[in-house]
Coordinates of C-alpha atoms and ligand atoms in Angstrom, one line a residue:
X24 CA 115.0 68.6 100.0
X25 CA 112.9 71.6 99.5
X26 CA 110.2 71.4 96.7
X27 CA 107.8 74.1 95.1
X28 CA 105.2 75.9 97.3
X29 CA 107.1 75.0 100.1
X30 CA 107.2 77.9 102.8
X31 CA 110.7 78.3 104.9
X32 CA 112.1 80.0 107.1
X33 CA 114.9 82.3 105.7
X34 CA 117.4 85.0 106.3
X35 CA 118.4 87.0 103.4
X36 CA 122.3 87.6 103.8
X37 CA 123.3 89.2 100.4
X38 CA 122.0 91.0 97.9
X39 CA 123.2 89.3 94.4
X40 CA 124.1 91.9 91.0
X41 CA 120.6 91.5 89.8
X42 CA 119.0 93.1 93.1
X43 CA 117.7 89.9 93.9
X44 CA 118.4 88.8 98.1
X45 CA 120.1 85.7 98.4
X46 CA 119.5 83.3 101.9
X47 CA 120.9 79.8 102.2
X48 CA 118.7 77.2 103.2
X49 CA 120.1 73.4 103.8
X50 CA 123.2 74.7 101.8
X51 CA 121.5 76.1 98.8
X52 CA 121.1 79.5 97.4
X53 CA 117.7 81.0 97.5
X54 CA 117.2 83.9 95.5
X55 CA 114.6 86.4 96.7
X56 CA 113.4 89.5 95.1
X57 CA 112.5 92.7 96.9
X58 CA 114.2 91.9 100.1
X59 CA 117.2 93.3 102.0
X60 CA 120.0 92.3 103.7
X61 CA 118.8 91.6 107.4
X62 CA 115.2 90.4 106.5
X63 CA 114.0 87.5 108.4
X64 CA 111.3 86.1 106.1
X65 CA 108.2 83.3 104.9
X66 CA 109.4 82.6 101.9
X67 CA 107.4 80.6 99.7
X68 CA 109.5 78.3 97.1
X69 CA 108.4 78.9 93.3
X70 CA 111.2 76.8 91.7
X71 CA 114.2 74.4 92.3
X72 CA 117.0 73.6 90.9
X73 CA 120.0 71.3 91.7
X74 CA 121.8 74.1 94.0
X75 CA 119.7 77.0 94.2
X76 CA 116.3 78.1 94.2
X77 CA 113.9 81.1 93.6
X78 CA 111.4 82.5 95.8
X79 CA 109.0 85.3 96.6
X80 CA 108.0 86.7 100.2
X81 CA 105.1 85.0 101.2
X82 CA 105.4 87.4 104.9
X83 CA 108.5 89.5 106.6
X84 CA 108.8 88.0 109.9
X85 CA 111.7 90.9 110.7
X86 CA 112.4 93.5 108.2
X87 CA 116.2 94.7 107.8
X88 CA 117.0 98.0 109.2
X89 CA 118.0 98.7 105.5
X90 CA 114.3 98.7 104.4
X91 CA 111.9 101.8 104.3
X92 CA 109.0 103.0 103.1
X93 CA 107.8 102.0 99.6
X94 CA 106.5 105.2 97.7
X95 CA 105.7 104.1 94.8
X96 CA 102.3 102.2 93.9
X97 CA 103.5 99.6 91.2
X98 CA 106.8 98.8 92.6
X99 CA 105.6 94.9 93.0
X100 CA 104.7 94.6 89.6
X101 CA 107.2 97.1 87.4
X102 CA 110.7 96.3 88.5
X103 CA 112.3 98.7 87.6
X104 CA 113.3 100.1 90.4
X105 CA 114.7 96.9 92.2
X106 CA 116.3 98.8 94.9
X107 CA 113.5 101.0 95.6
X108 CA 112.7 98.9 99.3
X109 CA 116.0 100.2 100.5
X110 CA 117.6 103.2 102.1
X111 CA 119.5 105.6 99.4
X112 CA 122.4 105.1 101.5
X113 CA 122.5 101.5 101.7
X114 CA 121.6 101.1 97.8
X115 CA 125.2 103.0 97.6
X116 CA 127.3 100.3 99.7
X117 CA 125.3 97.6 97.4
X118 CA 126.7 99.5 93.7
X119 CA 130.0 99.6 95.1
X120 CA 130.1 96.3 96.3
X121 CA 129.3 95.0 93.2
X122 CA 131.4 96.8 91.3
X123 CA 134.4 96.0 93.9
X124 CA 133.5 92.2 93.6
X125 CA 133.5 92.4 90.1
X126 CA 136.8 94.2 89.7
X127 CA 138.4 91.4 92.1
X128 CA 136.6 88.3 90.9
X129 CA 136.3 89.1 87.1
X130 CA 139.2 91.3 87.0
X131 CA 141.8 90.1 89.1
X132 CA 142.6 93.8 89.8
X133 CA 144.4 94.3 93.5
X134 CA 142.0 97.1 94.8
X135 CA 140.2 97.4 98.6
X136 CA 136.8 98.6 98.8
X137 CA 137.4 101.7 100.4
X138 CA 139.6 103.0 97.1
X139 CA 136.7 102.6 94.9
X140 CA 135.4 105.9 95.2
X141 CA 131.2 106.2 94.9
X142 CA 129.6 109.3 93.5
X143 CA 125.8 109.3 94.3
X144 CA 123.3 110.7 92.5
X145 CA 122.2 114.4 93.3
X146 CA 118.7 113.7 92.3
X147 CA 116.9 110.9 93.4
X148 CA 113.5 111.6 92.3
X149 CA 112.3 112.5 88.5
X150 CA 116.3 112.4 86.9
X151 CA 115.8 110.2 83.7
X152 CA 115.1 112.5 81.0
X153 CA 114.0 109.4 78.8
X154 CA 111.0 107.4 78.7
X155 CA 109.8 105.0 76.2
X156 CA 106.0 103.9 77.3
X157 CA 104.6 100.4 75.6
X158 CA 101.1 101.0 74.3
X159 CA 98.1 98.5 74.5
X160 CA 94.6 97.3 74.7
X161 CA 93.3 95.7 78.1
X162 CA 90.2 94.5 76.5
X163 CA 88.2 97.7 77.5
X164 CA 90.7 100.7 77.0
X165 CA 93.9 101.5 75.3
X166 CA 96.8 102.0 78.1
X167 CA 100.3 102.9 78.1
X168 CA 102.9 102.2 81.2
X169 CA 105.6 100.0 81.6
X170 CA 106.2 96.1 81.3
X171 CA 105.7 93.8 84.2
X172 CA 108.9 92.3 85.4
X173 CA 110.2 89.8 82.9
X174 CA 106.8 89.5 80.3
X175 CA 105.3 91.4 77.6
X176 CA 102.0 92.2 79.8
X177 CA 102.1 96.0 79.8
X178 CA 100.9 97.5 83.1
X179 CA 98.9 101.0 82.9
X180 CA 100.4 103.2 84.8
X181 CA 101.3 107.1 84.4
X182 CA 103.1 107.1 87.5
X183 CA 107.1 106.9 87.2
X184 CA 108.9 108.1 90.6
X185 CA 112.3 108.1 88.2
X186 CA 111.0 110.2 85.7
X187 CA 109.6 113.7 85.2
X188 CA 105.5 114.2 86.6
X189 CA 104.5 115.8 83.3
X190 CA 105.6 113.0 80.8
X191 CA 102.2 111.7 82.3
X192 CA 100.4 114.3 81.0
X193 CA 101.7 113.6 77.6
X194 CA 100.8 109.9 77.2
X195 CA 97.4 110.2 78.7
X196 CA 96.7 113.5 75.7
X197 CA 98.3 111.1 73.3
X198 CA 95.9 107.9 74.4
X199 CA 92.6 110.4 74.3
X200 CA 93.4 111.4 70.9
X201 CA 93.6 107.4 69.7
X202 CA 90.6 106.8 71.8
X203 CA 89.2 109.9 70.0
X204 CA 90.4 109.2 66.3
X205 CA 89.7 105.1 66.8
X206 CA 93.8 104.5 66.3
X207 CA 94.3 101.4 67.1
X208 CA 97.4 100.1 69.3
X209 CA 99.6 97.2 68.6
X210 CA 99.0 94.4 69.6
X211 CA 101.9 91.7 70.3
X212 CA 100.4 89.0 69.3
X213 CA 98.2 89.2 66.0
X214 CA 100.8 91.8 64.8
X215 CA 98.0 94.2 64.1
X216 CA 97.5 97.7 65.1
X217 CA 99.3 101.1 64.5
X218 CA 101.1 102.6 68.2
X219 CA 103.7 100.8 69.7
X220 CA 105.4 103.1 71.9
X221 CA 105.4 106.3 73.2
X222 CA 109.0 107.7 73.5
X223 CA 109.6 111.1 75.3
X224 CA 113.2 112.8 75.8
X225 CA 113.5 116.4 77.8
X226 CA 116.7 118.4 78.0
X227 CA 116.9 119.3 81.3
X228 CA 119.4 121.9 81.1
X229 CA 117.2 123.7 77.9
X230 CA 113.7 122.3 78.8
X231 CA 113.3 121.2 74.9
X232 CA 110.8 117.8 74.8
X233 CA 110.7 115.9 72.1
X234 CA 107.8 113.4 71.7
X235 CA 107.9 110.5 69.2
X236 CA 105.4 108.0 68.1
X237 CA 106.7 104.7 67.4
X238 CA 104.1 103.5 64.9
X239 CA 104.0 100.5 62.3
X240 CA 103.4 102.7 59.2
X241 CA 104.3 105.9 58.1
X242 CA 100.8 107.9 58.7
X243 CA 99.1 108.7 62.1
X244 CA 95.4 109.5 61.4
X245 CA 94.3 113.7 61.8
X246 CA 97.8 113.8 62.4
X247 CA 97.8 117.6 62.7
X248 CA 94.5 117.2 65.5
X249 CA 97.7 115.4 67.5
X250 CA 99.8 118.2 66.6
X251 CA 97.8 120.9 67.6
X252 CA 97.4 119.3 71.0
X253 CA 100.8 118.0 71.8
X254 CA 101.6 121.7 70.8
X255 CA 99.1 123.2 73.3
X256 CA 100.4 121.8 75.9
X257 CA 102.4 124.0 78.5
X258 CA 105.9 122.4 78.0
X259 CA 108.4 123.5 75.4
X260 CA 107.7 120.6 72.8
X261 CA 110.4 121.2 70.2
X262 CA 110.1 118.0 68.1
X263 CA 107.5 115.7 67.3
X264 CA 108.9 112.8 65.5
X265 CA 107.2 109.3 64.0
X266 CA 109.3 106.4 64.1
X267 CA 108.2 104.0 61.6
X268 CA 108.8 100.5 63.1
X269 CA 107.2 97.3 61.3
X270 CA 109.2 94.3 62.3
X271 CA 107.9 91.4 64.7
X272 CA 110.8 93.1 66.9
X273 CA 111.6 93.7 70.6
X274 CA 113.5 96.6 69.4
X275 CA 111.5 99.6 69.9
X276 CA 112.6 102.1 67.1
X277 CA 112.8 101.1 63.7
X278 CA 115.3 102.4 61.2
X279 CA 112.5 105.6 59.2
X280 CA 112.0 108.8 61.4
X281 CA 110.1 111.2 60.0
X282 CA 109.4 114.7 61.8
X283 CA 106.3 115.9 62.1
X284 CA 107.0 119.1 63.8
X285 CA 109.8 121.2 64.9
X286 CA 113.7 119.0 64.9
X287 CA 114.7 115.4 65.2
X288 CA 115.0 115.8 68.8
X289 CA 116.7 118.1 71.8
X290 CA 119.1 120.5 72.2
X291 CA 120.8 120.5 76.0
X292 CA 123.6 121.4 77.9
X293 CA 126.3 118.9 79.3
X294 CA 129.1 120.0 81.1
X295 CA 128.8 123.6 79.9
X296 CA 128.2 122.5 76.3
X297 CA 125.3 122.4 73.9
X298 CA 124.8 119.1 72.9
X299 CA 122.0 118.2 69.8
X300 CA 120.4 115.0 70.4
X301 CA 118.7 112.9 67.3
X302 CA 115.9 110.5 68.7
X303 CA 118.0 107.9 67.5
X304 CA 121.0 109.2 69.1
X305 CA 121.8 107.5 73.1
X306 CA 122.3 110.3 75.3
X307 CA 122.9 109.6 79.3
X308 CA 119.4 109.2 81.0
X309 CA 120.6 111.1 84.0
X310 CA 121.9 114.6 83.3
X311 CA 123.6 115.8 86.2
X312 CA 125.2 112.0 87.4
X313 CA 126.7 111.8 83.7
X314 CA 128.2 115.5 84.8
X315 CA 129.7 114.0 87.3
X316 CA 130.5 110.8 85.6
X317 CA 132.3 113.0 82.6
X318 CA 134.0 115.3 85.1
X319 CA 136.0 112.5 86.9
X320 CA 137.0 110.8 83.5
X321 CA 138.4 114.4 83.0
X322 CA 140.3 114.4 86.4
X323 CA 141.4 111.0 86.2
X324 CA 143.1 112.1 82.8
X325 CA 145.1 114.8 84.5
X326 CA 145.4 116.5 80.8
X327 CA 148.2 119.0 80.4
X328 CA 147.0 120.3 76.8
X329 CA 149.2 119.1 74.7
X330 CA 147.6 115.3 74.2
X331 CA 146.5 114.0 71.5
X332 CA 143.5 111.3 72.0
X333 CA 141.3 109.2 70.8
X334 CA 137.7 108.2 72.0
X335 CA 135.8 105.2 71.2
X336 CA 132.1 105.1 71.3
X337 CA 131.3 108.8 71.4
X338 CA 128.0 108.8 70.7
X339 CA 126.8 113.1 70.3
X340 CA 130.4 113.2 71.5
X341 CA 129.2 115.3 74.8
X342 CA 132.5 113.7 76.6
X343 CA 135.1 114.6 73.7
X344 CA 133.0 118.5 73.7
X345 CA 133.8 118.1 77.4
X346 CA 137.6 117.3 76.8
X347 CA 138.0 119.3 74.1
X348 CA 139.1 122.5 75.4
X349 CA 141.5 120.4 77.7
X350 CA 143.9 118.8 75.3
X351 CA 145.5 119.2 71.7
X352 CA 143.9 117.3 69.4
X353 CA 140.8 114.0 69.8
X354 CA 139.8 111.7 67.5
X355 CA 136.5 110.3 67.8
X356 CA 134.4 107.2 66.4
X357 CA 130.7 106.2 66.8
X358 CA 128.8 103.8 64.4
X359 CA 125.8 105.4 64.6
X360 CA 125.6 107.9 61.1
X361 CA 122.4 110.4 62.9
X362 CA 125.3 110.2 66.2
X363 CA 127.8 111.5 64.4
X364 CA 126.1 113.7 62.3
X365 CA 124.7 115.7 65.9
X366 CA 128.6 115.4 67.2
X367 CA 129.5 117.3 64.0
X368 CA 127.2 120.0 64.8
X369 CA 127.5 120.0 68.4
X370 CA 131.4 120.7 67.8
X371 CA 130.2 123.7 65.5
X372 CA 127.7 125.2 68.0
X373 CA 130.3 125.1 70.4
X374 CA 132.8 126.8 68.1
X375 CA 135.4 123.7 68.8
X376 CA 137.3 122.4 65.6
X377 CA 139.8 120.3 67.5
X378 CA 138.0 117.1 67.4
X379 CA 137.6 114.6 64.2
X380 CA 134.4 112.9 64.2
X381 CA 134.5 109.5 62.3
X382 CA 131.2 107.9 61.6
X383 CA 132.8 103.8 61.7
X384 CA 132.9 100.3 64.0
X385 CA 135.1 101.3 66.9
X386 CA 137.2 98.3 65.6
X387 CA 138.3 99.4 62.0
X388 CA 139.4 102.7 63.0
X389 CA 141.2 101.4 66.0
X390 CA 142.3 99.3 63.8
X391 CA 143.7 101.2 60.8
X392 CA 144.9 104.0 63.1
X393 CA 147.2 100.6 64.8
X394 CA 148.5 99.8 61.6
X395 CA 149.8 103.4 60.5
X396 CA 151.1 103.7 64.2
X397 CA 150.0 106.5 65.0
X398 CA 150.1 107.1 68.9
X399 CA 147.8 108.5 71.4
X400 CA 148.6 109.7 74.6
X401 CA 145.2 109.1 76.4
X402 CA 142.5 106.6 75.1
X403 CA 138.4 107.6 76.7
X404 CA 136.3 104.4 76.2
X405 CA 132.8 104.3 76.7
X406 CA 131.1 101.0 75.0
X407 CA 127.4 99.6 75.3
X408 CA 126.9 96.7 78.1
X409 CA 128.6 93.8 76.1
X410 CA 132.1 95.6 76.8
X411 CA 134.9 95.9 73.9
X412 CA 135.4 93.7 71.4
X413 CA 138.1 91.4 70.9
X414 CA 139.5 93.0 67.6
X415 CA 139.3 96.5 69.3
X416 CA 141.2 95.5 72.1
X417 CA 144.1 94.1 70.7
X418 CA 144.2 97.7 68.3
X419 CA 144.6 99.4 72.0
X420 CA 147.4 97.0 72.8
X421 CA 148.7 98.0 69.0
X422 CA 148.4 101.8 69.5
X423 CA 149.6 101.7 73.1
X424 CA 147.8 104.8 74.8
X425 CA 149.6 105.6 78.0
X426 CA 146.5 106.1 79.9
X427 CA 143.3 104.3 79.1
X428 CA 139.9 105.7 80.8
X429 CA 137.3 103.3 80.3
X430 CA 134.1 104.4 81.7
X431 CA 131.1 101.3 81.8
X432 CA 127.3 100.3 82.4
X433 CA 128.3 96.8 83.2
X434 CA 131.4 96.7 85.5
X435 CA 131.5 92.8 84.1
X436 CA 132.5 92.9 81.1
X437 CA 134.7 96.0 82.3
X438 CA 136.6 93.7 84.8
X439 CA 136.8 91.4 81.6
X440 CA 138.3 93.9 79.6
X441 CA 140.3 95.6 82.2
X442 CA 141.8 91.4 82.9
X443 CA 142.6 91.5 78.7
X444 CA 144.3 94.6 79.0
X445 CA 146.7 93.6 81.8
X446 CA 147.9 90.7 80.0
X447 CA 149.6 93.6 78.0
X448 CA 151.2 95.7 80.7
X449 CA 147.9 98.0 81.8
X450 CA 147.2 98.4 85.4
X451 CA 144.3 99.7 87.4
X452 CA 145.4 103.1 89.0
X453 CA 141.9 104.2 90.1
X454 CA 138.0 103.8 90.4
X455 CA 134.6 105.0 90.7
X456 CA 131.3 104.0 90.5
X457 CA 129.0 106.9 89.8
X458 CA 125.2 106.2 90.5
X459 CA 123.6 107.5 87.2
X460 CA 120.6 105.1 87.8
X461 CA 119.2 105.7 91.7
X462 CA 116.9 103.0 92.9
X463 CA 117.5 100.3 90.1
X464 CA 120.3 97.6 90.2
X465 CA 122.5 99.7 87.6
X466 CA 125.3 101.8 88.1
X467 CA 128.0 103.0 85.8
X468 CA 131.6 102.7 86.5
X469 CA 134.8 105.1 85.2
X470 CA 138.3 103.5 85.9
X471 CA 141.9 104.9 85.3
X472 CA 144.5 102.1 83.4
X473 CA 147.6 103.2 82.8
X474 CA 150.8 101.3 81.1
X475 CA 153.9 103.9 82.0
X476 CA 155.6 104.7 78.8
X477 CA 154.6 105.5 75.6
X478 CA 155.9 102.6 72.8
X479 CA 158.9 104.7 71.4
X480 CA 158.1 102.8 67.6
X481 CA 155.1 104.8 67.6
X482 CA 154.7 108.1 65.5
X483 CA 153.4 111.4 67.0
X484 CA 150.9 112.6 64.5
X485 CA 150.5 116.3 64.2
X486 CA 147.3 117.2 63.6
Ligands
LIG524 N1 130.0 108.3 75.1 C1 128.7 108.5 74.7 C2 127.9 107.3 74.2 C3 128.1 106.0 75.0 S1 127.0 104.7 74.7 C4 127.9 109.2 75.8 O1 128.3 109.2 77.0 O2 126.8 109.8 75.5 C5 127.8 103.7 73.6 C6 127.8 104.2 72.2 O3 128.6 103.3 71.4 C7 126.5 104.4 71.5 O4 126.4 105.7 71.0 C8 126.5 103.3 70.4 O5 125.8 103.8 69.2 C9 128.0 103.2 70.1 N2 128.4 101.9 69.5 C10 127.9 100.7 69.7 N3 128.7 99.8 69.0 C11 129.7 100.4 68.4 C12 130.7 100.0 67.5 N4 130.9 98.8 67.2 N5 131.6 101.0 67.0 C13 131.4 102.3 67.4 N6 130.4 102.7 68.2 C14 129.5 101.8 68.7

């Protein structure tokens, strides 16, 4: 029986939905982190439990022929990018073999592998257009950079290989003017201090930045001194925002935004549209994937232009703006009241007046539109990880959509979802996994149900 600090002799032989390697080892699962498929390996043992244990890689004895070159100096420590040891081409096969497994496993669906379509990224290097930077004190200097792997310990770093080069240049102006000014960060633990985080957004199809200060109170110090700065820079800084966030929270925005310059955040273009984004708006973190992403929900919709349909989460409502041209009429629902409010005006600025916005939960419109029967002819779903909720699944059932696109960041809860909605006659027609997060163990998933005919008690609103 293996016990801690042991060192064995392993071969990692899968590669499990958290990125982690997985060898067995006198029949039990070790899980290894940062190795490939392939790799022949020291591992030392850090923990065991009754079937399985975890361990790091105390030396590669044969590296997979998956593995290359790491390029990126705090990979050990960060994270972030789990996959980053591994050929682009082989991180692919991984995604879609996790979302296959999941499909099969979770949701009993009767697909093969090789009909789940996969849609890489076309940019691998500097595609998030999002960062939110902790900010600290090491005992000598205030730093900004990312959380280690699984703590609170923030690791200084301005390096990202995921995210735009300049955002650097941003946090390090913004930690010489605290340095400067004697602003204190936050610190975790007494609850003391006055920056949190550092939260930058970039359009990339406009080049508008926004930067926004999550503090704990409602005034920065020779605020304007900041301004002036931030302003100087050479990027298109549009918006300057202060989040005020108080709590004793892992959440990183609080509730109060206040601007301090320009707008409450970007303006960009998504799939040919100009899309307003608030700072507490979500917005895809990879512009030209969530193209691609929004482009196949379209094709998998096959719209003729007379449907009426209804979307669910919408966010901005950059995939109804996408649709809209496409079909008759959309109705669309997002809980978030600044969400809605830029969907509103992105419809306007994009002179479409086919889509209702409704600022509500997801399940009490669903809900209410069930009970008055009205019918759609296509239903676009696109929740956060946890998947739909039970109440706004059985008001699908009730309204009875012919086609259902449900497009996912966690292809588990999907397959649950997907397993729900077959119990009531919906079947999976098609697939994809589309790569909007290269080189970390995400990837986002768009699938085609569809139920035949439409539920002849149900009435054809005109709108
Ligand atoms: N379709 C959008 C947003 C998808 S993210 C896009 O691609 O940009 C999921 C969205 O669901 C978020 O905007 C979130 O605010 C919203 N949301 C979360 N819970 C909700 C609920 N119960 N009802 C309605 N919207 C919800």
């Amino acid at each position: 029986m293996i016990k801690k600090n042991d060192i064995i002799n392993l071969e990692i032989s899968d590669i499990n939905h958290d990125a982690s390697g997985v060898g067995k080892y006198e029949g039990m699962a070790i899980f290894v982190p940062q190795t490939a498929i392939g790799d022949i390996i020291d591992c030392k043992i850090l923990k065991v439990n009754k079937t399985y244990a975890y361990g790091k890689i105390e030396k590669i004895l044969t590296p997979s022929p998956s593995r290359i070159k790491i390029d990126c100096p705090v990979y050990q420590k960060c994270g972030g990018c789990s996959l980053r040891h591994i050929s682009y081409e082989d991180e692919l096969k991984i995604k879609k073999n996790w979302v296959f497994e999941n499909l099969k496993r979770i949701g009993g669906v009767d697909i093969s592998l090789e009909n789940i379509e996969l849609i890489p990224s076309p940019e691998l290097v500097g595609y998030r257009n999002k960062a939110q930077y902790p900010v600290g004190f090491d005992g000598e200097k205030i730093i900004a950079g990312f959380y280690a792997n699984h703590s609170h310990r923030i690791i200084n770093s301005d390096t990202c290989e995921i995210q735009p080069d300049y955002f650097a240049q941003i946090v390090n102006l913004i930690l010489r003017f605290m340095k400067e000014y004697n602003i204190k960060p936050y610190n975790e633990e007494t609850k003391k201090g006055l920056i949190r985080h550092i939260y930058i957004r970039e359009g990339k199809g406009t080049g508008e930045v926004m930067v926004c200060l999550v503090a704990t109170k409602d005034k920065i110090p020779s605020c304007e001194k900041l301004l002036r700065k931030l302003l100087n820079l050479p990027y298109n800084i549009v918006s300057v925002v202060l989040n005020v966030n108080s709590k004793d929270t892992n959440v990183i925005l609080g509730d109060k935004n206040i601007i301090l310059y320009g707008k409450d955040g970007i303006t960009d273009i998504m799939c040919g549209k100009k899309i307003n984004v608030s700072s507490m708006a979500f917005y895809q973190v990879n512009k030209l994937s969530a193209e691609n992403l929004y482009n196949k929900a379209i094709e998998y919709a096959e719209f003729t232009g007379n449907e009426n349909i209804m979307e669910l989460y919408c966010g901005t409502g950059t995939i109804s703006l996408a649709m809209a041209d496409k079909v008759n009429h959309i109705t669309a629902v997002e809980i978030i009241p600044k969400a809605i409010e830029n969907a509103k005006i992105n419809a306007q600025l994009n002179g479409i007046t086919n889509i209702d916005f409704i600022c509500d939960d997801a399940k009490n419109t669903a809900a209410k539109l069930a009970e008055q029967n009205i019918s759609f002819d296509t239903l676009v779903v696109d929740p956060p990880r946890k998947g739909c909720s039970g109440e706004v699944l059985d008001a699908i059932v009730k309204i009875s959509p012919k086609k259902i696109i449900y497009i996912s960041c966690n292809s588990s809860t999907l397959a649950r979802d997907i397993k729900i909605l077959a119990e009531h006659g919906y079947s999976l027609q098609k697939a994809s996994a589309v790569d909007l997060f290269p080189r970390t163990s995400h990837v986002e998933t768009v699938v085609l149900l569809s139920k035949g005919e439409i539920d002849s008690k149900k009435v054809r609103v005109e709108f």
